[in-house]
Short mmCIF file of C-alpha atoms in Angstrom, two decimals:
data_model
loop_
_atom_site.label_atom_id
_atom_site.label_comp_id
_atom_site.label_asym_id
_atom_site.label_seq_id
_atom_site.Cartn_x
_atom_site.Cartn_y
_atom_site.Cartn_z
CA MET A 1 9.60 -20.45 -7.81
CA SER A 2 9.83 -16.71 -7.06
CA ALA A 3 6.92 -14.39 -6.34
CA PRO A 4 7.42 -12.49 -9.68
CA ASP A 5 7.17 -15.88 -11.48
CA LEU A 6 3.75 -16.63 -9.77
CA LYS A 7 2.47 -13.21 -10.63
CA ARG A 8 3.43 -13.69 -14.23
CA ALA A 9 1.71 -17.14 -14.27
CA ALA A 10 -1.57 -15.61 -12.97
CA ALA A 11 -1.26 -12.84 -15.51
CA GLU A 12 -0.62 -15.36 -18.33
CA ARG A 13 -3.89 -17.15 -17.46
CA ALA A 14 -5.77 -13.87 -17.67
CA ILE A 15 -4.46 -12.73 -20.98
CA PRO A 16 -6.66 -14.96 -23.05
CA LEU A 17 -9.71 -13.37 -21.49
CA VAL A 18 -8.84 -10.10 -23.34
CA GLU A 19 -10.55 -10.14 -26.74
CA ASP A 20 -10.05 -7.91 -29.75
CA GLY A 21 -11.94 -4.60 -29.52
CA MET A 22 -12.38 -4.83 -25.72
CA ARG A 23 -12.71 -1.80 -23.45
CA LEU A 24 -10.38 -2.87 -20.63
CA GLY A 25 -9.91 -1.64 -17.06
CA ILE A 26 -6.26 -2.03 -16.12
CA GLY A 27 -5.36 -2.40 -12.47
CA THR A 28 -2.43 -1.17 -10.27
CA GLY A 29 0.25 -3.06 -8.43
CA SER A 30 3.06 -5.64 -9.11
CA THR A 31 0.72 -8.37 -10.41
CA ALA A 32 -1.10 -5.92 -12.62
CA ALA A 33 2.35 -4.73 -13.84
CA ALA A 34 3.09 -8.31 -15.05
CA PHE A 35 -0.28 -8.34 -16.90
CA ILE A 36 0.58 -4.97 -18.58
CA LYS A 37 3.74 -6.30 -20.02
CA LEU A 38 1.99 -9.36 -21.45
CA LEU A 39 -0.81 -7.19 -22.77
CA GLY A 40 1.76 -4.88 -24.46
CA GLU A 41 3.18 -7.95 -26.25
CA ARG A 42 -0.29 -8.78 -27.63
CA VAL A 43 -0.94 -5.24 -28.64
CA ARG A 44 2.26 -5.06 -30.53
CA ALA A 45 1.24 -8.27 -32.21
CA GLY A 46 -1.92 -6.73 -33.49
CA LEU A 47 -4.53 -7.00 -30.60
CA THR A 48 -6.86 -4.05 -30.62
CA VAL A 49 -7.97 -2.85 -27.13
CA THR A 50 -8.48 0.37 -25.32
CA GLY A 51 -7.43 0.51 -21.69
CA VAL A 52 -8.63 2.62 -18.80
CA PRO A 53 -5.76 2.82 -16.16
CA THR A 54 -6.55 2.87 -12.49
CA SER A 55 -3.57 4.99 -11.45
CA GLU A 56 -1.01 7.38 -12.80
CA ALA A 57 1.59 4.60 -12.35
CA THR A 58 -0.45 2.28 -14.50
CA ARG A 59 -1.00 4.96 -17.16
CA ILE A 60 2.79 5.40 -17.49
CA ALA A 61 3.38 1.56 -17.65
CA CYS A 62 0.73 1.16 -20.31
CA GLU A 63 2.10 4.05 -22.37
CA ARG A 64 5.54 2.51 -22.10
CA GLU A 65 4.07 -0.72 -23.57
CA GLY A 66 2.25 1.09 -26.33
CA ILE A 67 -1.29 0.29 -25.06
CA PRO A 68 -3.93 2.66 -26.28
CA LEU A 69 -5.66 4.41 -23.36
CA ALA A 70 -8.85 6.40 -22.70
CA THR A 71 -10.64 7.72 -19.60
CA LEU A 72 -14.02 6.79 -18.06
CA GLU A 73 -15.24 10.03 -19.47
CA ASP A 74 -14.47 8.63 -22.89
CA LEU A 75 -15.58 5.00 -22.10
CA PRO A 76 -18.04 5.01 -19.12
CA GLU A 77 -18.76 1.39 -19.64
CA LEU A 78 -16.07 -1.28 -19.76
CA ASP A 79 -16.10 -4.91 -20.82
CA LEU A 80 -13.54 -6.30 -18.35
CA THR A 81 -11.19 -5.17 -15.52
CA ILE A 82 -8.10 -7.19 -14.63
CA ASP A 83 -6.53 -6.17 -11.34
CA GLY A 84 -4.62 -7.60 -8.41
CA ALA A 85 -5.76 -7.93 -4.78
CA ASP A 86 -4.02 -7.80 -1.38
CA GLU A 87 -6.42 -10.50 0.00
CA VAL A 88 -9.33 -12.58 -1.43
CA ASP A 89 -11.55 -14.90 0.53
CA GLY A 90 -13.65 -17.79 -0.68
CA SER A 91 -16.56 -15.55 -1.39
CA LEU A 92 -14.48 -13.39 -3.70
CA ARG A 93 -14.51 -10.59 -1.12
CA LEU A 94 -11.29 -8.55 -1.51
CA ILE A 95 -8.99 -6.16 0.27
CA LYS A 96 -7.38 -3.78 -2.17
CA GLY A 97 -5.46 -0.57 -1.91
CA GLY A 98 -1.97 -1.56 -0.99
CA GLY A 99 -0.83 0.62 -3.85
CA ALA A 100 -3.07 3.48 -2.67
CA ALA A 101 -5.17 3.38 -5.84
CA LEU A 102 -8.32 1.94 -4.21
CA LEU A 103 -10.69 4.75 -5.22
CA ARG A 104 -9.90 4.67 -8.90
CA GLU A 105 -9.61 0.85 -8.87
CA LYS A 106 -13.15 0.55 -7.45
CA ILE A 107 -14.59 3.13 -9.82
CA VAL A 108 -13.13 1.26 -12.79
CA ALA A 109 -14.13 -2.12 -11.50
CA VAL A 110 -17.71 -1.18 -10.87
CA ALA A 111 -17.86 0.38 -14.45
CA SER A 112 -16.92 -2.99 -15.89
CA ARG A 113 -19.22 -5.91 -16.80
CA ARG A 114 -16.74 -8.31 -15.28
CA MET A 115 -13.74 -7.96 -12.82
CA VAL A 116 -11.17 -10.70 -12.66
CA VAL A 117 -8.48 -10.70 -9.97
CA ILE A 118 -4.99 -12.08 -10.58
CA ALA A 119 -2.78 -12.94 -7.63
CA ASP A 120 -0.40 -15.43 -6.12
CA ALA A 121 -2.21 -18.01 -4.01
CA GLY A 122 -0.78 -16.57 -0.76
CA LYS A 123 -3.36 -13.83 -1.19
CA HIS A 124 -6.17 -16.40 -0.72
CA VAL A 125 -7.32 -16.23 2.99
CA GLU A 126 -10.16 -17.72 4.99
CA THR A 127 -10.88 -14.39 6.83
CA LEU A 128 -9.99 -10.92 5.51
CA GLY A 129 -8.00 -8.57 7.66
CA ALA A 130 -4.35 -9.79 8.04
CA PHE A 131 -3.44 -7.24 5.33
CA PRO A 132 -4.09 -3.67 6.71
CA LEU A 133 -7.37 -2.35 5.26
CA PRO A 134 -6.73 1.01 3.47
CA VAL A 135 -9.27 3.75 3.98
CA GLU A 136 -9.00 6.84 1.74
CA VAL A 137 -9.98 10.02 3.57
CA ASN A 138 -10.33 13.70 2.90
CA LEU A 139 -7.54 15.83 4.39
CA PHE A 140 -10.00 18.25 5.87
CA GLY A 141 -10.97 17.22 9.44
CA ILE A 142 -8.66 14.19 9.26
CA GLY A 143 -8.37 13.99 13.10
CA ALA A 144 -12.10 13.86 13.59
CA THR A 145 -12.45 11.41 10.71
CA THR A 146 -9.88 9.15 12.25
CA ARG A 147 -11.81 9.11 15.54
CA ALA A 148 -15.05 8.35 13.66
CA VAL A 149 -13.34 5.53 11.83
CA GLU A 150 -12.12 4.07 15.15
CA ALA A 151 -15.70 4.15 16.40
CA ALA A 152 -16.95 2.45 13.23
CA VAL A 153 -14.35 -0.24 13.54
CA ALA A 154 -15.35 -0.93 17.12
CA ARG A 155 -19.05 -1.11 16.24
CA ALA A 156 -18.27 -3.69 13.51
CA GLY A 157 -16.66 -6.00 16.10
CA CYS A 158 -13.04 -5.28 15.07
CA ALA A 159 -10.10 -4.01 17.01
CA GLY A 160 -6.67 -2.77 16.10
CA GLU A 161 -4.33 0.08 15.29
CA ILE A 162 -5.15 2.88 12.81
CA VAL A 163 -2.08 4.39 11.16
CA ARG A 164 -1.80 7.16 8.57
CA ARG A 165 0.31 5.87 5.67
CA HIS A 166 3.55 7.56 4.69
CA ASP A 167 5.49 7.38 1.49
CA ALA A 168 9.08 6.07 0.97
CA SER A 169 10.54 9.49 1.93
CA GLY A 170 8.63 9.47 5.27
CA ALA A 171 6.16 12.12 4.27
CA PRO A 172 2.43 11.56 4.64
CA LEU A 173 1.27 9.84 1.53
CA LEU A 174 -1.25 11.43 -0.79
CA THR A 175 -3.27 9.43 -3.35
CA ASP A 176 -3.65 10.45 -7.07
CA GLY A 177 -6.82 12.23 -5.93
CA GLY A 178 -4.94 14.23 -3.20
CA HIS A 179 -6.37 12.25 -0.22
CA ALA A 180 -4.73 10.56 2.78
CA ILE A 181 -4.74 6.82 3.49
CA LEU A 182 -5.48 5.32 6.91
CA ASP A 183 -4.35 1.78 7.27
CA LEU A 184 -6.58 -0.28 9.54
CA ARG A 185 -4.39 -2.97 11.16
CA LEU A 186 -7.18 -5.23 12.40
CA GLY A 187 -5.79 -8.72 12.12
CA ARG A 188 -9.18 -10.16 11.11
CA ILE A 189 -12.52 -8.75 9.85
CA PRO A 190 -15.34 -11.14 10.96
CA ASP A 191 -18.06 -9.20 9.14
CA PRO A 192 -16.79 -7.27 6.11
CA GLU A 193 -20.22 -6.07 5.20
CA ALA A 194 -20.85 -4.55 8.63
CA LEU A 195 -17.48 -2.81 8.60
CA SER A 196 -18.10 -1.49 5.03
CA ALA A 197 -21.42 -0.01 6.04
CA GLY A 198 -19.87 1.59 9.12
CA LEU A 199 -17.03 3.16 7.25
CA TRP A 200 -19.40 4.49 4.57
CA ALA A 201 -21.33 6.26 7.33
CA VAL A 202 -18.33 8.45 8.20
CA PRO A 203 -18.51 11.66 6.17
CA GLY A 204 -14.75 12.12 5.74
CA VAL A 205 -14.32 8.64 4.23
CA VAL A 206 -13.85 8.87 0.47
CA GLU A 207 -13.47 5.16 -0.19
CA HIS A 208 -12.34 2.01 1.56
CA GLY A 209 -10.48 -1.09 0.36
CA LEU A 210 -13.18 -3.66 0.87
CA PHE A 211 -14.38 -4.77 -2.52
CA LEU A 212 -17.59 -6.72 -1.82
CA GLY A 213 -19.68 -8.27 -4.53
CA ILE A 214 -17.48 -6.77 -7.24
CA ALA A 215 -15.08 -9.51 -8.38
CA ASP A 216 -16.47 -12.29 -10.65
CA ALA A 217 -13.36 -14.58 -10.41
CA ALA A 218 -9.86 -14.80 -9.04
CA ILE A 219 -6.95 -16.44 -10.81
CA LEU A 220 -4.42 -17.72 -8.26
CA ALA A 221 -0.99 -19.08 -8.92
CA ALA A 222 0.76 -21.40 -6.44
CA ALA A 223 4.21 -22.95 -6.48
CA GLU A 224 4.44 -26.72 -6.83
CA GLY A 225 8.05 -27.64 -6.99
CA ASP A 226 9.56 -25.69 -9.74
CA ALA A 227 6.27 -25.06 -11.56
CA ALA A 228 3.32 -22.82 -11.05
CA VAL A 229 -0.10 -24.35 -10.64
CA VAL A 230 -3.00 -21.90 -11.45
CA SER A 231 -6.46 -22.29 -9.98
CA VAL A 232 -9.63 -20.26 -10.36
CA LEU A 233 -12.20 -19.07 -7.83
CA GLY A 234 -15.58 -18.23 -9.37
CA ARG A 235 -16.22 -18.35 -13.11
CA LEU A 236 -14.06 -16.88 -15.83
#
């Protein structure tokens, strides 16, 4: 079974969570894209929802599917956010931001009563950190900020390479908010809470990709022969 099939299976399990009239946060990434396609089918069949997209790419995908959209200025409180994750551990701590939308994703998730993650089971890990941790930083003073991030990483008991992310053309990547992304290639993060606190203490850090105490459940799809088996961490 292919990775797209597993992503669709996780998204299919999440679709029944969306109820008529919901204010819905809609995530970014390939698994969220599978969810958007299924949500569009339900909207065209008569479901009434209003979505708040977490990125410009998600906004475009939702508009293509005919999903009504609003902003957090219009709807500051949401019922549910459905989003993917780059890693999730057994305590529902996440690494997100592989799609460079971590700031908007976290704002939307925290504005929601519930957040449910959808992912293939390969994203379920014992210890966070194999996936590079994204840190969104202000362009002003980026050199000094990078050095301060290095110090925060060391104080949190981590070690590894810090690399500024580039886009497909090779140019330094800029987020929808006009910021840079530093990818922290740490291998493992033994104390995510300590690292989170250390990163927050750096003035140039706008946001980081550790989502701690935010997700309520994770829907994970694994391949078993030619079929997808879906499991749930937490409570839906």
